[in-house]
PDB file of C-alpha atoms in Angstrom:
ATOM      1  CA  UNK A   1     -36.031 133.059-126.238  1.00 61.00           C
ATOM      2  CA  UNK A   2     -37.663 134.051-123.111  1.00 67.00           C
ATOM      3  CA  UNK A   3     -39.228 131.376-120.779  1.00 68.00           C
ATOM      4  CA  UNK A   4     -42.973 132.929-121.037  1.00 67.00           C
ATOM      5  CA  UNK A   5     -42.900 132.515-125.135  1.00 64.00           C
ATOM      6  CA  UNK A   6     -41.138 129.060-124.681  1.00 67.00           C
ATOM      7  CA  UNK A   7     -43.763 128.026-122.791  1.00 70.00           C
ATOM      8  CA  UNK A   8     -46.546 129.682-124.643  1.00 69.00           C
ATOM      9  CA  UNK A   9     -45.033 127.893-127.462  1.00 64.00           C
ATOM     10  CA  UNK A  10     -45.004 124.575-126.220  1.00 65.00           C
ATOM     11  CA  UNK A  11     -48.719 124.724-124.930  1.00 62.00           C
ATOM     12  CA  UNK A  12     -49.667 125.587-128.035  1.00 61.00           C
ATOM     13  CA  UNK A  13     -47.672 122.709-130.006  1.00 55.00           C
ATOM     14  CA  UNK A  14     -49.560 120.361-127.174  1.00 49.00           C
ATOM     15  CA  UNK A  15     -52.881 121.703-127.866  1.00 47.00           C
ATOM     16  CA  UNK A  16     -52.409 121.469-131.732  1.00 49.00           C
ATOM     17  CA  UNK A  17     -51.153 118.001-131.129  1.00 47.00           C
ATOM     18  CA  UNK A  18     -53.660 116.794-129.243  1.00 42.00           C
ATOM     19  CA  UNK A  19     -56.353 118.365-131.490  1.00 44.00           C
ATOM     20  CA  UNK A  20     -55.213 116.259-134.104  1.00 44.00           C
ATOM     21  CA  UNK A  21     -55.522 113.159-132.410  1.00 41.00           C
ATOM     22  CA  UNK A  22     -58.993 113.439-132.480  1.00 41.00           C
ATOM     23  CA  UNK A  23     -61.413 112.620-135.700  1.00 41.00           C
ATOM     24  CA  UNK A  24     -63.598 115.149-137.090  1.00 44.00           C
ATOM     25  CA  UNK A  25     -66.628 112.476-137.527  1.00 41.00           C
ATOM     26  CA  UNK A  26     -66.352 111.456-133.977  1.00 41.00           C
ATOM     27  CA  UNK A  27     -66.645 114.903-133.008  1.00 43.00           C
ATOM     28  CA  UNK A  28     -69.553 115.871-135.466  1.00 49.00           C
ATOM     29  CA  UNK A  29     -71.660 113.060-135.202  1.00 55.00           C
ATOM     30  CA  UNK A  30     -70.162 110.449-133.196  1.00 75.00           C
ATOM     31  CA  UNK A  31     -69.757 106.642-133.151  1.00 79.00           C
ATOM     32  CA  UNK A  32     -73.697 105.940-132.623  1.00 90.00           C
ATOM     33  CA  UNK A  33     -76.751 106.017-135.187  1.00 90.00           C
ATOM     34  CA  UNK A  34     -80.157 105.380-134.639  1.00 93.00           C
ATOM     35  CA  UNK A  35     -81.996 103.215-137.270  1.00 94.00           C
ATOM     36  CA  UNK A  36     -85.530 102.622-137.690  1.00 96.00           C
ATOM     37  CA  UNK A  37     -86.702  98.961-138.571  1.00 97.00           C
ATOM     38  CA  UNK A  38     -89.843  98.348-140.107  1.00 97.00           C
ATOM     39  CA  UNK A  39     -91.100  94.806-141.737  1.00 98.00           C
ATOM     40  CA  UNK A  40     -93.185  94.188-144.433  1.00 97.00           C
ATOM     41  CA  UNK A  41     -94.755  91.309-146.467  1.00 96.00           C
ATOM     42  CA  UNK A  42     -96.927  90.817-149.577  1.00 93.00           C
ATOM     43  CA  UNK A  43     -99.843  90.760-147.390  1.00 93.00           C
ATOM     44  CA  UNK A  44     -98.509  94.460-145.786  1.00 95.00           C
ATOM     45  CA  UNK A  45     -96.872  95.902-142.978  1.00 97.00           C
ATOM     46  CA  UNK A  46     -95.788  93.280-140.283  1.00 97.00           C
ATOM     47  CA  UNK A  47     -95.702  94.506-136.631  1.00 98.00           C
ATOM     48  CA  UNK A  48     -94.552  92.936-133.781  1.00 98.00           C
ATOM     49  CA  UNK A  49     -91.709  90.907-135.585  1.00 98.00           C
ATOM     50  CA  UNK A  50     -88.539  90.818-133.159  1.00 98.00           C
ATOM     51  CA  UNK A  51     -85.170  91.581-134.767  1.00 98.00           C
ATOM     52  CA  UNK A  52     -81.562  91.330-134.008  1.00 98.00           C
ATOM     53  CA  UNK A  53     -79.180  93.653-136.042  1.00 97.00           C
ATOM     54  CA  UNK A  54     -75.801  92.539-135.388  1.00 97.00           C
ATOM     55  CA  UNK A  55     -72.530  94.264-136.744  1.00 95.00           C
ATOM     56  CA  UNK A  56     -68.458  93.947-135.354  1.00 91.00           C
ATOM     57  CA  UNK A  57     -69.536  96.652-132.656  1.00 89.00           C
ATOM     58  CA  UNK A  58     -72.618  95.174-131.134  1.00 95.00           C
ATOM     59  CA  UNK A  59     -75.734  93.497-131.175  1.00 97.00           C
ATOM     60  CA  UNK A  60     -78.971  94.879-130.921  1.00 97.00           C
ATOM     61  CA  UNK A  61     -82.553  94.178-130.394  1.00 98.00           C
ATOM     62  CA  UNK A  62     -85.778  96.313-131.398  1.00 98.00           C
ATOM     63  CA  UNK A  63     -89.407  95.105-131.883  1.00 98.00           C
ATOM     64  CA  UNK A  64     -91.081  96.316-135.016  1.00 97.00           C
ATOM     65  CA  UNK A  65     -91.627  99.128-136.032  1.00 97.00           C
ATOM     66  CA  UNK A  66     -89.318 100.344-133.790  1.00 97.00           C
ATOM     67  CA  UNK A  67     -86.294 102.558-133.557  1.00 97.00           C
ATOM     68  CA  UNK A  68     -82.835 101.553-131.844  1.00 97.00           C
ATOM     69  CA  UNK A  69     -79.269 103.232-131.558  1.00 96.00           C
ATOM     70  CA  UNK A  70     -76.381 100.938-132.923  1.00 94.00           C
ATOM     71  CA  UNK A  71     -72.597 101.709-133.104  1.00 91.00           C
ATOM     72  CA  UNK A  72     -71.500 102.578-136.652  1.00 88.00           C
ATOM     73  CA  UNK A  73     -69.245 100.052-138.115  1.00 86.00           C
ATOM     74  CA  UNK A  74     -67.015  99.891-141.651  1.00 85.00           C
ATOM     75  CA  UNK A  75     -68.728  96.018-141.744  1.00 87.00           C
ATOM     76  CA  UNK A  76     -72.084  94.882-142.817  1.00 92.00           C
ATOM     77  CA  UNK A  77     -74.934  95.087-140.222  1.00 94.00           C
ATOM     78  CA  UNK A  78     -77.003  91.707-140.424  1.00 97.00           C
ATOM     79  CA  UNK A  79     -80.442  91.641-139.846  1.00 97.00           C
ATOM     80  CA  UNK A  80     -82.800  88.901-138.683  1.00 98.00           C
ATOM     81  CA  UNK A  81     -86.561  89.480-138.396  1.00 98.00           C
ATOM     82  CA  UNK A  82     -88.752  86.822-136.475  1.00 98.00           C
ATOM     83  CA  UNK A  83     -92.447  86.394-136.150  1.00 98.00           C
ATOM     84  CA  UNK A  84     -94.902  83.529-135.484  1.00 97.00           C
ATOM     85  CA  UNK A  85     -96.799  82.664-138.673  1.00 96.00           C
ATOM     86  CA  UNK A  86     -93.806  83.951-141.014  1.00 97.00           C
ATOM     87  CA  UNK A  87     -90.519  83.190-142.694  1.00 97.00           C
ATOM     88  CA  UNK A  88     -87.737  84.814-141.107  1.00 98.00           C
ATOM     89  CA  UNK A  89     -86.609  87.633-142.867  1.00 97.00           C
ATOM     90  CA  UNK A  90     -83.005  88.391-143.051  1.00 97.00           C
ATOM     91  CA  UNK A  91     -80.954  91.545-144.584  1.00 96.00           C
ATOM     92  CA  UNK A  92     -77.368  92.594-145.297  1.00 95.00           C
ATOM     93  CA  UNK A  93     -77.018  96.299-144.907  1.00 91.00           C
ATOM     94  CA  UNK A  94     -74.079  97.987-146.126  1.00 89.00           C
ATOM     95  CA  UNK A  95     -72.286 100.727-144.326  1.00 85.00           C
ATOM     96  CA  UNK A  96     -71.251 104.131-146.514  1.00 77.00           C
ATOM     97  CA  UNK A  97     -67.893 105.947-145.646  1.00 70.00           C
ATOM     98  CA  UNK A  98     -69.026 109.434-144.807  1.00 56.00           C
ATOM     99  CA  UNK A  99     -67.796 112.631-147.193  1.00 50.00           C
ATOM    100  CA  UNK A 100     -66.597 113.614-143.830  1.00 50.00           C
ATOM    101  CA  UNK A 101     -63.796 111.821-143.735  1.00 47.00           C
ATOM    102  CA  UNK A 102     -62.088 112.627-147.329  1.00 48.00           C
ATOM    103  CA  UNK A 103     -61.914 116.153-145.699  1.00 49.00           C
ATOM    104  CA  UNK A 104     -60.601 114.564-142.667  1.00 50.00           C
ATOM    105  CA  UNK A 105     -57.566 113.259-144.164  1.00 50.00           C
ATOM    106  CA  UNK A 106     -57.222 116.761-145.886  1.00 52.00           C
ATOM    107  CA  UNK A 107     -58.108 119.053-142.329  1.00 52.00           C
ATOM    108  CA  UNK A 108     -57.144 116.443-139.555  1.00 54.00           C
ATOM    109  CA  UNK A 109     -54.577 114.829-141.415  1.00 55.00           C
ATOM    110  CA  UNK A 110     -54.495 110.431-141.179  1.00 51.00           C
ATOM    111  CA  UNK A 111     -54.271 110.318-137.590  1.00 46.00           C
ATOM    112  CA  UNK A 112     -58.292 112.522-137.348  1.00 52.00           C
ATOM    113  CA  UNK A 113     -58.999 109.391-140.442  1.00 49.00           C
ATOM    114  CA  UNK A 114     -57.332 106.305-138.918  1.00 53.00           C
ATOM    115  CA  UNK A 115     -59.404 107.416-135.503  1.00 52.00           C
ATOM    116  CA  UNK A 116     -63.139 107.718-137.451  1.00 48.00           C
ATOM    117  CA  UNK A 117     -62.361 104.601-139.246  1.00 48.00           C
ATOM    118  CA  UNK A 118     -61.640 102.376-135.956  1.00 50.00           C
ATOM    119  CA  UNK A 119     -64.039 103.631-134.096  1.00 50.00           C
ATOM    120  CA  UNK A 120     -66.987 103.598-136.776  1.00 45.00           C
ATOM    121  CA  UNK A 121     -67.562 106.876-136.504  1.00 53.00           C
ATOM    122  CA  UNK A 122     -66.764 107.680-140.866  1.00 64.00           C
ATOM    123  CA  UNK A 123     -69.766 105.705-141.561  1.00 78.00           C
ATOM    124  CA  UNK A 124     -73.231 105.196-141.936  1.00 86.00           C
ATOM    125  CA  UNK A 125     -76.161 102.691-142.207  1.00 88.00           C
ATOM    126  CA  UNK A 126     -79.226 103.827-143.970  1.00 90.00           C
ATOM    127  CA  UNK A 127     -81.560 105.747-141.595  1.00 90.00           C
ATOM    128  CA  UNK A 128     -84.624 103.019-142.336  1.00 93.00           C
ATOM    129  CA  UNK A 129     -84.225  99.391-142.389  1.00 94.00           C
ATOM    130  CA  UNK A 130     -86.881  97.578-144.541  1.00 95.00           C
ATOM    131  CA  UNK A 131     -87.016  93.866-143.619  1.00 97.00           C
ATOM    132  CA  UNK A 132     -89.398  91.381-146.202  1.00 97.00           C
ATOM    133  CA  UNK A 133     -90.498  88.669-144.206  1.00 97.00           C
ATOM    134  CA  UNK A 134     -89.710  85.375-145.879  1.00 96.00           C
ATOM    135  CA  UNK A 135     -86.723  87.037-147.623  1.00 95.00           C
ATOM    136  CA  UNK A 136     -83.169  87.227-147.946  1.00 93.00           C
ATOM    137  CA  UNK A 137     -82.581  90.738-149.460  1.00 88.00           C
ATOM    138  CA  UNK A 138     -78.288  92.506-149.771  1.00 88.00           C
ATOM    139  CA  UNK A 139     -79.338  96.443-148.960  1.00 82.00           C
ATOM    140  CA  UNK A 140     -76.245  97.983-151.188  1.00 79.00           C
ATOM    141  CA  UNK A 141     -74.141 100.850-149.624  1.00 70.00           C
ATOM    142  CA  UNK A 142     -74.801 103.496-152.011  1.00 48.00           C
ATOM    143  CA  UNK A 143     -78.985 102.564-151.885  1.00 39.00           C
ATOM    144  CA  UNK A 144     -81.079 105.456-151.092  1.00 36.00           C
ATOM    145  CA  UNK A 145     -81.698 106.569-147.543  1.00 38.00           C
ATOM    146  CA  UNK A 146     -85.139 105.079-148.024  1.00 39.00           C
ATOM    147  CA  UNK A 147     -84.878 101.320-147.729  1.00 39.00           C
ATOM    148  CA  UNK A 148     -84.367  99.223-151.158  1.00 41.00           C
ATOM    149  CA  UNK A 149     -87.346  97.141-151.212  1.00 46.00           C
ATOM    150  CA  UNK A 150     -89.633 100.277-151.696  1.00 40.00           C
ATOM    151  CA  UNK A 151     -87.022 101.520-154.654  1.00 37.00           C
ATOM    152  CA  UNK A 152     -86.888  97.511-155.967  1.00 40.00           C
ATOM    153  CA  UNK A 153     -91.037  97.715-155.842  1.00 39.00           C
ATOM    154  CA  UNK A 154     -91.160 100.851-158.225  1.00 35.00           C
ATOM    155  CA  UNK A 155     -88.329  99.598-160.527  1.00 36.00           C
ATOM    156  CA  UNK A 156     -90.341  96.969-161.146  1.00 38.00           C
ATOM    157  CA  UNK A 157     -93.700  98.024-161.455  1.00 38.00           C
ATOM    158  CA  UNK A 158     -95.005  97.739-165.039  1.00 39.00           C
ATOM    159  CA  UNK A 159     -94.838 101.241-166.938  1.00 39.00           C
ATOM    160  CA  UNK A 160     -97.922 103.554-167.506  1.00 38.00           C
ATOM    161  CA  UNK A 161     -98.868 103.738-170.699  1.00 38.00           C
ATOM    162  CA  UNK A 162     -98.350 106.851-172.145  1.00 38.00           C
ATOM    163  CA  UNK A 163    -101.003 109.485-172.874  1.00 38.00           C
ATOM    164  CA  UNK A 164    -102.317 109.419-176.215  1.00 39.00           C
ATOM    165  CA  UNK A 165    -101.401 112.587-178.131  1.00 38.00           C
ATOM    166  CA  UNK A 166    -103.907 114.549-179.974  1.00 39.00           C
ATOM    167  CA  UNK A 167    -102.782 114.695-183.915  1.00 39.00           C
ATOM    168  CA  UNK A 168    -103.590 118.438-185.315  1.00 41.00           C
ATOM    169  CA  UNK A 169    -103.259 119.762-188.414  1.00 41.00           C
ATOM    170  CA  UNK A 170    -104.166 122.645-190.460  1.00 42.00           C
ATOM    171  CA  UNK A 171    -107.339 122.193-193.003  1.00 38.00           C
TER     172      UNK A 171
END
């Protein structure tokens, strides 16, 4: 083999190499999220409450409503909502692994995987937090993208009553 193709060769074995080193989820949408955090009570929407989210990457801090960027995480992002005149309200949000990174292990191979799974990047928080004031409340991984409070409040409104049907018949 000629030195030119050796070499091409080996560039191209680096390159592939170090192409796989990298994970596809980092790359696509990287190891940050932003979240938006709203509060509510009975009495309404509370504004003004200060909240620390807190997760094994980071803490943050965003006054309601508000919007902040965290670091995505595997672990639970905990939640705790303060404002004069209310109970604290505190939430467990579950992360979701991402579908990205079932075709990571299949395209970029464990290495791509192992790399979106340390560095948060193959998972997600919901895009809205919903905080009840004066409530602890466990925000499930597979809940909607819309926070669960809103989906609890339908599920257990009473049911309409159904129309009454008109009875015909043939004379």
């Amino acid at each position: 083999m000629s030195k030119p193709v050796l070499r091409i060769a080996m560039m191209t074995a680096v390159l592939a190499g170090a192409s796989s080193l990298t994970g596809c989820a980092s790359i696509v949408s990287g190891t940050n999220q932003v979240v938006s955090v709203e509060t509510l009570h009975a009495s309404g929407p509370v504004t003004g409450a200060t909240c620390k989210l807190e997760n094994d990457k980071g803490v943050y801090y965003v006054t309601t409503p508000g919007t902040v960027t965290v670091h995505r995480a595997y672990g639970d992002m905990n939640v705790k909502c303060e404002k004069l005149g209310f109970d604290p309200g505190l939430a467990t949000i579950k992360s979701a692994t991402k579908g990205m990174m079932a075709g990571n292990i299949l395209v970029g191979g464990f290495i791509g995987a192992g790399v979106d799974a340390a560095t948060g990047a193959g998972y997600d928080y919901p895009t809205t937090f919903q905080i009840l004031m004066g409530q602890q409340t466990n925000v499930p991984a597979a809940a909607p993208q819309a926070a669960a409070p809103a989906a609890a409040a339908a599920a257990s409104a009473p049911a309409a009553p159904a129309a009454p049907v008109a009875q015909g018949g043939m004379n």
